[in-house]
Amino acid sequence: MTVRRDFQEPPRSRPDQVIGREELFASACEQLGRGGSVLLHGPAGIGKSTVLRALAADYGGADRTVLRCSATESESHLPFLALADLFGLVLDDVSGALPGAQRTALESALTGRGESTLQRDGLALRLAVLSALRALAAKGPVLVVADDLQWLDAASAELLGFAARRLGDTPVQMLCAVRTEGQEYDRHLPASPPDTLAVRLGPLSRTQVSALLDHRGYTPLSRSTIRDIHRTSGGNPLFALELGRALAESPARPRPGEPLPVPTSLRALVLSRLEMLSDEARRTLLVASAGARPTLALLHAAGREHAEAETAQAAALGLLATDPEAPALRFAHPLISAALYAEAPAQERRAVHAALSTAASDPIERARHLALATTGTDPDVAARLAEAGALARDRGAPSVAASLGLLAARHTPADSTPGPDERRLLAAEDAITAGEADLARDIARDVLTRATVPAERVRAWMVVIEAAGQALGDVDAVFPQVLADAGDDPRLLAQVYYQLAWRGLVVEGDFAEARKEAAHAAELAARGGDRRTELMALSFQASTETLMGHPDAPATVKRALKEPQDPYVACHHNGAGSARFRWLIMSDQLPEARATITALLREVRRRGMVESEVHFLRFLADTELRSGHCGRALDLARESLRLARDSGIGEGASAMLASLAEASAGDVDRALALAREAADHAEVDGDQMYLSRALAALGYAQLVAGDPAATVRSLRRVRELEQGLGINDPGRGRWHGDLAEALVRIGEPGEAQDVIDTTRAHALRLGRQSVLAVLDRAEALVRAARGEHEAAVVRLTSVQDRLSRLGYGLEEARAAFALARLRAQAAASPRPGARPLPGPVSYDEAARLFRRCRALPWLRQVDAAATAGPTAVEPAAAAPPVALDALEGLAAMERQVASLVMEGATNREIAARLFISVKTVEATLTRVYRKLGIRSRVDIVRLAAGRRTT
């Protein structure tokens, strides 16, 4: 039973309700599932009511009585109003179960009729509430849902608290939400049961705010705008949605350097306390709101003589946060500063910026204020802004440089040299470096509507192509236009052919064509005297040749590293440094590779090159993973993925590497999800190269998850893709050993040997020693499957030693694990006349090595094998006919779920693959157990193996 129908809102999709709240939502669900209560708390607008409704909808099913109340500030003085909301519609159901005095007291409190009052019959009323809850609970579980607990009238709050403390094991739970500014939620706990879990809702991250805005349909907003929304809203979802709505509905977007427009609804919410400020104090706060880092010294320099007293007045009203240790003034919430600025007349704002243009100590800050204080074009102001942009670029702040460049263009007269569009294009290139691809694209498209000079048009087209990232297929129509604009100018053509090389690789998946176009671009650039494009093209050619296993690769790497060098190319993620890193890591030179990528990462962070930082974090994570530093690799991979999602750059590639790291050191279910996400990105972008990498990561995660059949399906597709792409160097994806191992486990040793032999030929030609060692490990498993146990042990012992010397810690541990399993199997099932295998029958060495790597998923496999004995590590086989026959009596959905369990899939993975909820999977499995006469998913696996269940 659910009361207060007006409290309910139309059903929404779960993502909108819990975006950014997945972990706390799961924690609250778990608490409710255990029979406990939950108190959500946090500031206004943080999403408490939204999460409360989602939890109530998820947990308050038809078999549960749900009592609801939602108080408001205007009603908080009315006694027993919340009590009436909770019990008004169920009074007739429970009154018969109450003693006379209690019934009279409750009816009087709910209706206001009769003589009974809390003062006269206080104990009777308290007991009546407790008895009413017990009477309802006798018919089934009860959930009390109370929103805005802070406005609950005092009488109702006291009665609920009295009952909550005495319910004991009675199946009554409370789900409440209360507004708090700090951690003072504890004063509301007396109104909840003793076992209540307090869950604080904090601000959303930039990525989560972006997801929320996208879900609400505010998709035209650029990433730089979303960054401003996140900063201005402080991560508060209500504030962020209001700002997003106002921007989406506004015909004009804020100009560079200007704060976001704040809608009237939010101004009224945060500026009510400003009415208590003096006019002078308000002007002082306006100066502080316009300053990048306002201090009392800055306010004095800007002419605010009484800044101390006026800021103290603002702090007393809660407008400024006080921190004696921090010299800078800080508004209590970023929205206060934004609303105060938006409320001020334009003339007053210009006067503030004029004062700050001389008061600020930083030249970049002074130039920005000068621009915002100036109307119309002014060549001197434009020049100062351009100089400030160059300074920001040198400081490693390309995003600031882009903003200053746009301001410079706005103040540049049309007949100046450089002209306004030239400055806009420089700003667009800075935006690309800063990872703000959408801003860069918008600027370039705007320039193209006016530009007639070929060099400017080609430069703008290059920005459009760069902004597409991996989705080069989306800009196919650009290439004929830019070739026409380039004419026969070798310098301009070189830039176009460099991008065509990338298109050949990413869209067409043709390494040979990509290599040819890159070589042509380098030749054109050399002829046109464009050293930067020449070096970028040579670096691309070197990387392509490395992946192809081309014999010219080392020579091309040397050409790309030849002086004179360009500092930008040297540290770019597609530059010469990256080409050298790829060569080092594929040649098993892990210490040199680590040193190279660490230096590159340091430099791009100094320069503010966000896209390169995303990729270099991933490269370093890959290096650490190969070295067996799995915990460090996981931290780096997660950092790369966070930055990729925040910036919208390299998300698929970062998800791919994060999947490998999660499968090695973290959560295997998350690894599977990330690999599928990476594959989806590659499919959408039409990126064949990264699709193969994503599927290789998926295959590895499936192997770690104990699903060799799925591993084989994924990695067979990788093999087909890479054969079609012309990728011959097995050092690139390193999936070949995993495919061979999985084939052995499903009973296909012949195909496994074929994979090993084919791959070994390439690895021998290229000198890939670690790949050869991994292939030997896989071949030992093939020999063991054929009964050649002694030869397999000798091979595995040698492999472990070789991998140790090469520095591949995780692969070394996997060899030790395979050796331990082989010895355990031989000891458990000795062959007649066979000699005992050499070495101890123990998993201790494998456990030690995996523990050293912090490879937790693998360590769990070792523990399971050691505990369960040799049967736990026998090669998995396809489900025999007897298992399939047993499924014939099941419904279609039940058969699908049971088949996936037979493959080793988890409930969460089954839900994702069949597009159903985890609860539906669990309910379906319960029916399967009943129909098959078994007790658990372990029995399904035994059935799949043809073994009798007990």
mmCIF file with all atom_site columns, C-alpha atoms in Angstrom, residues 642-802:
data_model
loop_
_atom_site.group_PDB
_atom_site.id
_atom_site.type_symbol
_atom_site.label_atom_id
_atom_site.label_alt_id
_atom_site.label_comp_id
_atom_site.label_asym_id
_atom_site.label_entity_id
_atom_site.label_seq_id
_atom_site.pdbx_PDB_ins_code
_atom_site.Cartn_x
_atom_site.Cartn_y
_atom_site.Cartn_z
_atom_site.occupancy
_atom_site.B_iso_or_equiv
_atom_site.pdbx_formal_charge
_atom_site.auth_seq_id
_atom_site.auth_comp_id
_atom_site.auth_asym_id
_atom_site.auth_atom_id
_atom_site.pdbx_PDB_model_num
ATOM 1   C CA . ARG A 1 642 ? 38.930 10.214  -15.793 1.00 0.00 ? 642 ARG A CA 1
ATOM 2   C CA . LEU A 1 643 ? 40.831 12.828  -17.790 1.00 0.00 ? 643 LEU A CA 1
ATOM 3   C CA . ALA A 1 644 ? 39.613 11.345  -21.091 1.00 0.00 ? 644 ALA A CA 1
ATOM 4   C CA . ARG A 1 645 ? 36.000 11.519  -19.969 1.00 0.00 ? 645 ARG A CA 1
ATOM 5   C CA . ASP A 1 646 ? 36.383 15.039  -18.603 1.00 0.00 ? 646 ASP A CA 1
ATOM 6   C CA . SER A 1 647 ? 37.915 16.278  -21.841 1.00 0.00 ? 647 SER A CA 1
ATOM 7   C CA . GLY A 1 648 ? 36.095 14.010  -24.307 1.00 0.00 ? 648 GLY A CA 1
ATOM 8   C CA . ILE A 1 649 ? 39.434 12.886  -25.783 1.00 0.00 ? 649 ILE A CA 1
ATOM 9   C CA . GLY A 1 650 ? 40.675 9.327   -26.232 1.00 0.00 ? 650 GLY A CA 1
ATOM 10  C CA . GLU A 1 651 ? 37.835 7.767   -24.233 1.00 0.00 ? 651 GLU A CA 1
ATOM 11  C CA . GLY A 1 652 ? 37.866 4.492   -26.146 1.00 0.00 ? 652 GLY A CA 1
ATOM 12  C CA . ALA A 1 653 ? 41.631 4.023   -25.925 1.00 0.00 ? 653 ALA A CA 1
ATOM 13  C CA . SER A 1 654 ? 41.672 4.880   -22.213 1.00 0.00 ? 654 SER A CA 1
ATOM 14  C CA . ALA A 1 655 ? 38.743 2.549   -21.512 1.00 0.00 ? 655 ALA A CA 1
ATOM 15  C CA . MET A 1 656 ? 40.634 -0.237  -23.324 1.00 0.00 ? 656 MET A CA 1
ATOM 16  C CA . LEU A 1 657 ? 43.748 0.140   -21.170 1.00 0.00 ? 657 LEU A CA 1
ATOM 17  C CA . ALA A 1 658 ? 41.663 0.597   -18.017 1.00 0.00 ? 658 ALA A CA 1
ATOM 18  C CA . SER A 1 659 ? 39.974 -2.713  -18.835 1.00 0.00 ? 659 SER A CA 1
ATOM 19  C CA . LEU A 1 660 ? 43.351 -4.487  -19.001 1.00 0.00 ? 660 LEU A CA 1
ATOM 20  C CA . ALA A 1 661 ? 44.392 -2.905  -15.695 1.00 0.00 ? 661 ALA A CA 1
ATOM 21  C CA . GLU A 1 662 ? 41.097 -3.726  -13.960 1.00 0.00 ? 662 GLU A CA 1
ATOM 22  C CA . ALA A 1 663 ? 41.290 -7.365  -15.110 1.00 0.00 ? 663 ALA A CA 1
ATOM 23  C CA . SER A 1 664 ? 44.836 -7.580  -13.762 1.00 0.00 ? 664 SER A CA 1
ATOM 24  C CA . ALA A 1 665 ? 44.527 -5.658  -10.487 1.00 0.00 ? 665 ALA A CA 1
ATOM 25  C CA . GLY A 1 666 ? 40.969 -4.515  -9.885  1.00 0.00 ? 666 GLY A CA 1
ATOM 26  C CA . ASP A 1 667 ? 37.380 -5.528  -10.634 1.00 0.00 ? 667 ASP A CA 1
ATOM 27  C CA . VAL A 1 668 ? 36.878 -8.097  -13.402 1.00 0.00 ? 668 VAL A CA 1
ATOM 28  C CA . ASP A 1 669 ? 33.227 -7.142  -13.974 1.00 0.00 ? 669 ASP A CA 1
ATOM 29  C CA . ARG A 1 670 ? 34.317 -3.546  -14.470 1.00 0.00 ? 670 ARG A CA 1
ATOM 30  C CA . ALA A 1 671 ? 37.040 -4.756  -16.837 1.00 0.00 ? 671 ALA A CA 1
ATOM 31  C CA . LEU A 1 672 ? 34.441 -6.496  -18.984 1.00 0.00 ? 672 LEU A CA 1
ATOM 32  C CA . ALA A 1 673 ? 32.222 -3.403  -19.038 1.00 0.00 ? 673 ALA A CA 1
ATOM 33  C CA . LEU A 1 674 ? 35.117 -1.106  -19.943 1.00 0.00 ? 674 LEU A CA 1
ATOM 34  C CA . ALA A 1 675 ? 36.287 -3.366  -22.770 1.00 0.00 ? 675 ALA A CA 1
ATOM 35  C CA . ARG A 1 676 ? 32.779 -3.373  -24.250 1.00 0.00 ? 676 ARG A CA 1
ATOM 36  C CA . GLU A 1 677 ? 32.645 0.411   -23.857 1.00 0.00 ? 677 GLU A CA 1
ATOM 37  C CA . ALA A 1 678 ? 35.960 0.711   -25.718 1.00 0.00 ? 678 ALA A CA 1
ATOM 38  C CA . ALA A 1 679 ? 34.707 -1.558  -28.491 1.00 0.00 ? 679 ALA A CA 1
ATOM 39  C CA . ASP A 1 680 ? 31.517 0.515   -28.778 1.00 0.00 ? 680 ASP A CA 1
ATOM 40  C CA . HIS A 1 681 ? 33.580 3.716   -29.101 1.00 0.00 ? 681 HIS A CA 1
ATOM 41  C CA . ALA A 1 682 ? 35.685 2.152   -31.842 1.00 0.00 ? 682 ALA A CA 1
ATOM 42  C CA . GLU A 1 683 ? 32.623 0.832   -33.706 1.00 0.00 ? 683 GLU A CA 1
ATOM 43  C CA . VAL A 1 684 ? 30.928 4.259   -33.580 1.00 0.00 ? 684 VAL A CA 1
ATOM 44  C CA . ASP A 1 685 ? 34.113 6.030   -34.713 1.00 0.00 ? 685 ASP A CA 1
ATOM 45  C CA . GLY A 1 686 ? 34.728 3.444   -37.434 1.00 0.00 ? 686 GLY A CA 1
ATOM 46  C CA . ASP A 1 687 ? 38.184 2.900   -35.933 1.00 0.00 ? 687 ASP A CA 1
ATOM 47  C CA . GLN A 1 688 ? 39.326 -0.583  -36.960 1.00 0.00 ? 688 GLN A CA 1
ATOM 48  C CA . MET A 1 689 ? 42.727 -0.215  -35.301 1.00 0.00 ? 689 MET A CA 1
ATOM 49  C CA . TYR A 1 690 ? 41.347 0.421   -31.813 1.00 0.00 ? 690 TYR A CA 1
ATOM 50  C CA . LEU A 1 691 ? 38.493 -2.021  -32.293 1.00 0.00 ? 691 LEU A CA 1
ATOM 51  C CA . SER A 1 692 ? 41.064 -4.815  -32.392 1.00 0.00 ? 692 SER A CA 1
ATOM 52  C CA . ARG A 1 693 ? 42.712 -3.459  -29.221 1.00 0.00 ? 693 ARG A CA 1
ATOM 53  C CA . ALA A 1 694 ? 39.359 -3.231  -27.425 1.00 0.00 ? 694 ALA A CA 1
ATOM 54  C CA . LEU A 1 695 ? 38.390 -6.788  -28.379 1.00 0.00 ? 695 LEU A CA 1
ATOM 55  C CA . ALA A 1 696 ? 41.808 -8.019  -27.233 1.00 0.00 ? 696 ALA A CA 1
ATOM 56  C CA . ALA A 1 697 ? 41.188 -6.390  -23.846 1.00 0.00 ? 697 ALA A CA 1
ATOM 57  C CA . LEU A 1 698 ? 37.734 -8.000  -23.741 1.00 0.00 ? 698 LEU A CA 1
ATOM 58  C CA . GLY A 1 699 ? 39.229 -11.406 -24.467 1.00 0.00 ? 699 GLY A CA 1
ATOM 59  C CA . TYR A 1 700 ? 41.780 -11.013 -21.676 1.00 0.00 ? 700 TYR A CA 1
ATOM 60  C CA . ALA A 1 701 ? 39.083 -9.937  -19.193 1.00 0.00 ? 701 ALA A CA 1
ATOM 61  C CA . GLN A 1 702 ? 36.940 -12.923 -20.201 1.00 0.00 ? 702 GLN A CA 1
ATOM 62  C CA . LEU A 1 703 ? 39.917 -15.231 -19.644 1.00 0.00 ? 703 LEU A CA 1
ATOM 63  C CA . VAL A 1 704 ? 40.488 -13.795 -16.150 1.00 0.00 ? 704 VAL A CA 1
ATOM 64  C CA . ALA A 1 705 ? 36.740 -14.114 -15.482 1.00 0.00 ? 705 ALA A CA 1
ATOM 65  C CA . GLY A 1 706 ? 36.956 -17.843 -16.244 1.00 0.00 ? 706 GLY A CA 1
ATOM 66  C CA . ASP A 1 707 ? 35.112 -17.768 -19.577 1.00 0.00 ? 707 ASP A CA 1
ATOM 67  C CA . PRO A 1 708 ? 37.503 -19.350 -22.129 1.00 0.00 ? 708 PRO A CA 1
ATOM 68  C CA . ALA A 1 709 ? 34.760 -19.882 -24.728 1.00 0.00 ? 709 ALA A CA 1
ATOM 69  C CA . ALA A 1 710 ? 33.984 -16.158 -24.775 1.00 0.00 ? 710 ALA A CA 1
ATOM 70  C CA . THR A 1 711 ? 37.719 -15.432 -24.873 1.00 0.00 ? 711 THR A CA 1
ATOM 71  C CA . VAL A 1 712 ? 38.074 -17.528 -28.001 1.00 0.00 ? 712 VAL A CA 1
ATOM 72  C CA . ARG A 1 713 ? 35.159 -15.750 -29.706 1.00 0.00 ? 713 ARG A CA 1
ATOM 73  C CA . SER A 1 714 ? 36.627 -12.304 -28.979 1.00 0.00 ? 714 SER A CA 1
ATOM 74  C CA . LEU A 1 715 ? 40.221 -13.124 -29.886 1.00 0.00 ? 715 LEU A CA 1
ATOM 75  C CA . ARG A 1 716 ? 39.365 -14.998 -33.069 1.00 0.00 ? 716 ARG A CA 1
ATOM 76  C CA . ARG A 1 717 ? 37.784 -11.759 -34.259 1.00 0.00 ? 717 ARG A CA 1
ATOM 77  C CA . VAL A 1 718 ? 40.925 -9.853  -33.256 1.00 0.00 ? 718 VAL A CA 1
ATOM 78  C CA . ARG A 1 719 ? 42.987 -12.269 -35.323 1.00 0.00 ? 719 ARG A CA 1
ATOM 79  C CA . GLU A 1 720 ? 40.782 -11.681 -38.369 1.00 0.00 ? 720 GLU A CA 1
ATOM 80  C CA . LEU A 1 721 ? 40.861 -7.898  -37.906 1.00 0.00 ? 721 LEU A CA 1
ATOM 81  C CA . GLU A 1 722 ? 44.637 -7.680  -37.565 1.00 0.00 ? 722 GLU A CA 1
ATOM 82  C CA . GLN A 1 723 ? 45.222 -9.947  -40.544 1.00 0.00 ? 723 GLN A CA 1
ATOM 83  C CA . GLY A 1 724 ? 43.014 -7.624  -42.587 1.00 0.00 ? 724 GLY A CA 1
ATOM 84  C CA . LEU A 1 725 ? 44.795 -4.521  -41.242 1.00 0.00 ? 725 LEU A CA 1
ATOM 85  C CA . GLY A 1 726 ? 48.233 -5.925  -42.030 1.00 0.00 ? 726 GLY A CA 1
ATOM 86  C CA . ILE A 1 727 ? 49.431 -5.841  -38.411 1.00 0.00 ? 727 ILE A CA 1
ATOM 87  C CA . ASN A 1 728 ? 52.184 -8.417  -38.177 1.00 0.00 ? 728 ASN A CA 1
ATOM 88  C CA . ASP A 1 729 ? 54.024 -7.434  -35.012 1.00 0.00 ? 729 ASP A CA 1
ATOM 89  C CA . PRO A 1 730 ? 52.717 -9.572  -32.125 1.00 0.00 ? 730 PRO A CA 1
ATOM 90  C CA . GLY A 1 731 ? 54.314 -7.151  -29.666 1.00 0.00 ? 731 GLY A CA 1
ATOM 91  C CA . ARG A 1 732 ? 51.459 -4.700  -30.274 1.00 0.00 ? 732 ARG A CA 1
ATOM 92  C CA . GLY A 1 733 ? 48.396 -6.389  -28.776 1.00 0.00 ? 733 GLY A CA 1
ATOM 93  C CA . ARG A 1 734 ? 50.036 -9.405  -27.101 1.00 0.00 ? 734 ARG A CA 1
ATOM 94  C CA . TRP A 1 735 ? 46.765 -11.369 -27.232 1.00 0.00 ? 735 TRP A CA 1
ATOM 95  C CA . HIS A 1 736 ? 48.113 -14.429 -29.051 1.00 0.00 ? 736 HIS A CA 1
ATOM 96  C CA . GLY A 1 737 ? 49.125 -16.379 -25.941 1.00 0.00 ? 737 GLY A CA 1
ATOM 97  C CA . ASP A 1 738 ? 45.711 -15.726 -24.344 1.00 0.00 ? 738 ASP A CA 1
ATOM 98  C CA . LEU A 1 739 ? 43.939 -17.078 -27.426 1.00 0.00 ? 739 LEU A CA 1
ATOM 99  C CA . ALA A 1 740 ? 46.087 -20.215 -27.451 1.00 0.00 ? 740 ALA A CA 1
ATOM 100 C CA . GLU A 1 741 ? 45.517 -20.795 -23.720 1.00 0.00 ? 741 GLU A CA 1
ATOM 101 C CA . ALA A 1 742 ? 41.745 -20.370 -24.085 1.00 0.00 ? 742 ALA A CA 1
ATOM 102 C CA . LEU A 1 743 ? 41.682 -22.750 -27.063 1.00 0.00 ? 743 LEU A CA 1
ATOM 103 C CA . VAL A 1 744 ? 43.411 -25.402 -24.939 1.00 0.00 ? 744 VAL A CA 1
ATOM 104 C CA . ARG A 1 745 ? 40.834 -24.914 -22.203 1.00 0.00 ? 745 ARG A CA 1
ATOM 105 C CA . ILE A 1 746 ? 37.897 -25.507 -24.565 1.00 0.00 ? 746 ILE A CA 1
ATOM 106 C CA . GLY A 1 747 ? 39.520 -28.583 -26.055 1.00 0.00 ? 747 GLY A CA 1
ATOM 107 C CA . GLU A 1 748 ? 41.038 -27.170 -29.259 1.00 0.00 ? 748 GLU A CA 1
ATOM 108 C CA . PRO A 1 749 ? 44.798 -27.817 -28.880 1.00 0.00 ? 749 PRO A CA 1
ATOM 109 C CA . GLY A 1 750 ? 45.282 -28.126 -32.660 1.00 0.00 ? 750 GLY A CA 1
ATOM 110 C CA . GLU A 1 751 ? 44.053 -24.608 -33.362 1.00 0.00 ? 751 GLU A CA 1
ATOM 111 C CA . ALA A 1 752 ? 46.065 -23.387 -30.376 1.00 0.00 ? 752 ALA A CA 1
ATOM 112 C CA . GLN A 1 753 ? 49.248 -24.835 -31.885 1.00 0.00 ? 753 GLN A CA 1
ATOM 113 C CA . ASP A 1 754 ? 48.449 -23.156 -35.207 1.00 0.00 ? 754 ASP A CA 1
ATOM 114 C CA . VAL A 1 755 ? 48.134 -19.764 -33.486 1.00 0.00 ? 755 VAL A CA 1
ATOM 115 C CA . ILE A 1 756 ? 51.438 -20.365 -31.701 1.00 0.00 ? 756 ILE A CA 1
ATOM 116 C CA . ASP A 1 757 ? 53.316 -21.422 -34.837 1.00 0.00 ? 757 ASP A CA 1
ATOM 117 C CA . THR A 1 758 ? 52.057 -18.503 -36.966 1.00 0.00 ? 758 THR A CA 1
ATOM 118 C CA . THR A 1 759 ? 52.778 -15.922 -34.295 1.00 0.00 ? 759 THR A CA 1
ATOM 119 C CA . ARG A 1 760 ? 56.171 -17.388 -33.445 1.00 0.00 ? 760 ARG A CA 1
ATOM 120 C CA . ALA A 1 761 ? 57.368 -16.889 -37.015 1.00 0.00 ? 761 ALA A CA 1
ATOM 121 C CA . HIS A 1 762 ? 56.713 -13.125 -36.796 1.00 0.00 ? 762 HIS A CA 1
ATOM 122 C CA . ALA A 1 763 ? 58.097 -12.861 -33.252 1.00 0.00 ? 763 ALA A CA 1
ATOM 123 C CA . LEU A 1 764 ? 61.334 -14.610 -34.275 1.00 0.00 ? 764 LEU A CA 1
ATOM 124 C CA . ARG A 1 765 ? 61.770 -12.334 -37.308 1.00 0.00 ? 765 ARG A CA 1
ATOM 125 C CA . LEU A 1 766 ? 61.272 -9.204  -35.163 1.00 0.00 ? 766 LEU A CA 1
ATOM 126 C CA . GLY A 1 767 ? 63.121 -10.415 -32.059 1.00 0.00 ? 767 GLY A CA 1
ATOM 127 C CA . ARG A 1 768 ? 60.129 -10.121 -29.695 1.00 0.00 ? 768 ARG A CA 1
ATOM 128 C CA . GLN A 1 769 ? 61.580 -12.140 -26.814 1.00 0.00 ? 769 GLN A CA 1
ATOM 129 C CA . SER A 1 770 ? 58.747 -11.671 -24.323 1.00 0.00 ? 770 SER A CA 1
ATOM 130 C CA . VAL A 1 771 ? 56.188 -12.717 -26.940 1.00 0.00 ? 771 VAL A CA 1
ATOM 131 C CA . LEU A 1 772 ? 58.231 -15.843 -27.668 1.00 0.00 ? 772 LEU A CA 1
ATOM 132 C CA . ALA A 1 773 ? 58.291 -16.678 -23.955 1.00 0.00 ? 773 ALA A CA 1
ATOM 133 C CA . VAL A 1 774 ? 54.504 -16.274 -23.654 1.00 0.00 ? 774 VAL A CA 1
ATOM 134 C CA . LEU A 1 775 ? 54.007 -18.447 -26.722 1.00 0.00 ? 775 LEU A CA 1
ATOM 135 C CA . ASP A 1 776 ? 56.212 -21.113 -25.135 1.00 0.00 ? 776 ASP A CA 1
ATOM 136 C CA . ARG A 1 777 ? 54.021 -20.951 -22.028 1.00 0.00 ? 777 ARG A CA 1
ATOM 137 C CA . ALA A 1 778 ? 50.946 -21.534 -24.174 1.00 0.00 ? 778 ALA A CA 1
ATOM 138 C CA . GLU A 1 779 ? 52.682 -24.375 -26.024 1.00 0.00 ? 779 GLU A CA 1
ATOM 139 C CA . ALA A 1 780 ? 53.442 -26.035 -22.664 1.00 0.00 ? 780 ALA A CA 1
ATOM 140 C CA . LEU A 1 781 ? 49.687 -26.089 -22.035 1.00 0.00 ? 781 LEU A CA 1
ATOM 141 C CA . VAL A 1 782 ? 49.150 -27.694 -25.451 1.00 0.00 ? 782 VAL A CA 1
ATOM 142 C CA . ARG A 1 783 ? 51.717 -30.382 -24.588 1.00 0.00 ? 783 ARG A CA 1
ATOM 143 C CA . ALA A 1 784 ? 50.097 -30.991 -21.208 1.00 0.00 ? 784 ALA A CA 1
ATOM 144 C CA . ALA A 1 785 ? 46.698 -31.386 -22.910 1.00 0.00 ? 785 ALA A CA 1
ATOM 145 C CA . ARG A 1 786 ? 48.301 -34.055 -25.116 1.00 0.00 ? 786 ARG A CA 1
ATOM 146 C CA . GLY A 1 787 ? 49.719 -35.879 -22.100 1.00 0.00 ? 787 GLY A CA 1
ATOM 147 C CA . GLU A 1 788 ? 53.343 -34.653 -22.459 1.00 0.00 ? 788 GLU A CA 1
ATOM 148 C CA . HIS A 1 789 ? 53.529 -33.493 -18.833 1.00 0.00 ? 789 HIS A CA 1
ATOM 149 C CA . GLU A 1 790 ? 57.280 -33.732 -18.311 1.00 0.00 ? 790 GLU A CA 1
ATOM 150 C CA . ALA A 1 791 ? 58.050 -31.709 -21.443 1.00 0.00 ? 791 ALA A CA 1
ATOM 151 C CA . ALA A 1 792 ? 55.429 -29.155 -20.359 1.00 0.00 ? 792 ALA A CA 1
ATOM 152 C CA . VAL A 1 793 ? 57.026 -28.756 -16.919 1.00 0.00 ? 793 VAL A CA 1
ATOM 153 C CA . VAL A 1 794 ? 60.487 -28.248 -18.441 1.00 0.00 ? 794 VAL A CA 1
ATOM 154 C CA . ARG A 1 795 ? 59.104 -25.653 -20.860 1.00 0.00 ? 795 ARG A CA 1
ATOM 155 C CA . LEU A 1 796 ? 57.197 -23.751 -18.124 1.00 0.00 ? 796 LEU A CA 1
ATOM 156 C CA . THR A 1 797 ? 60.226 -23.687 -15.830 1.00 0.00 ? 797 THR A CA 1
ATOM 157 C CA . SER A 1 798 ? 62.327 -22.167 -18.621 1.00 0.00 ? 798 SER A CA 1
ATOM 158 C CA . VAL A 1 799 ? 59.576 -19.666 -19.522 1.00 0.00 ? 799 VAL A CA 1
ATOM 159 C CA . GLN A 1 800 ? 59.249 -18.426 -15.945 1.00 0.00 ? 800 GLN A CA 1
ATOM 160 C CA . ASP A 1 801 ? 62.981 -17.770 -15.765 1.00 0.00 ? 801 ASP A CA 1
ATOM 161 C CA . ARG A 1 802 ? 63.066 -15.947 -19.130 1.00 0.00 ? 802 ARG A CA 1
#
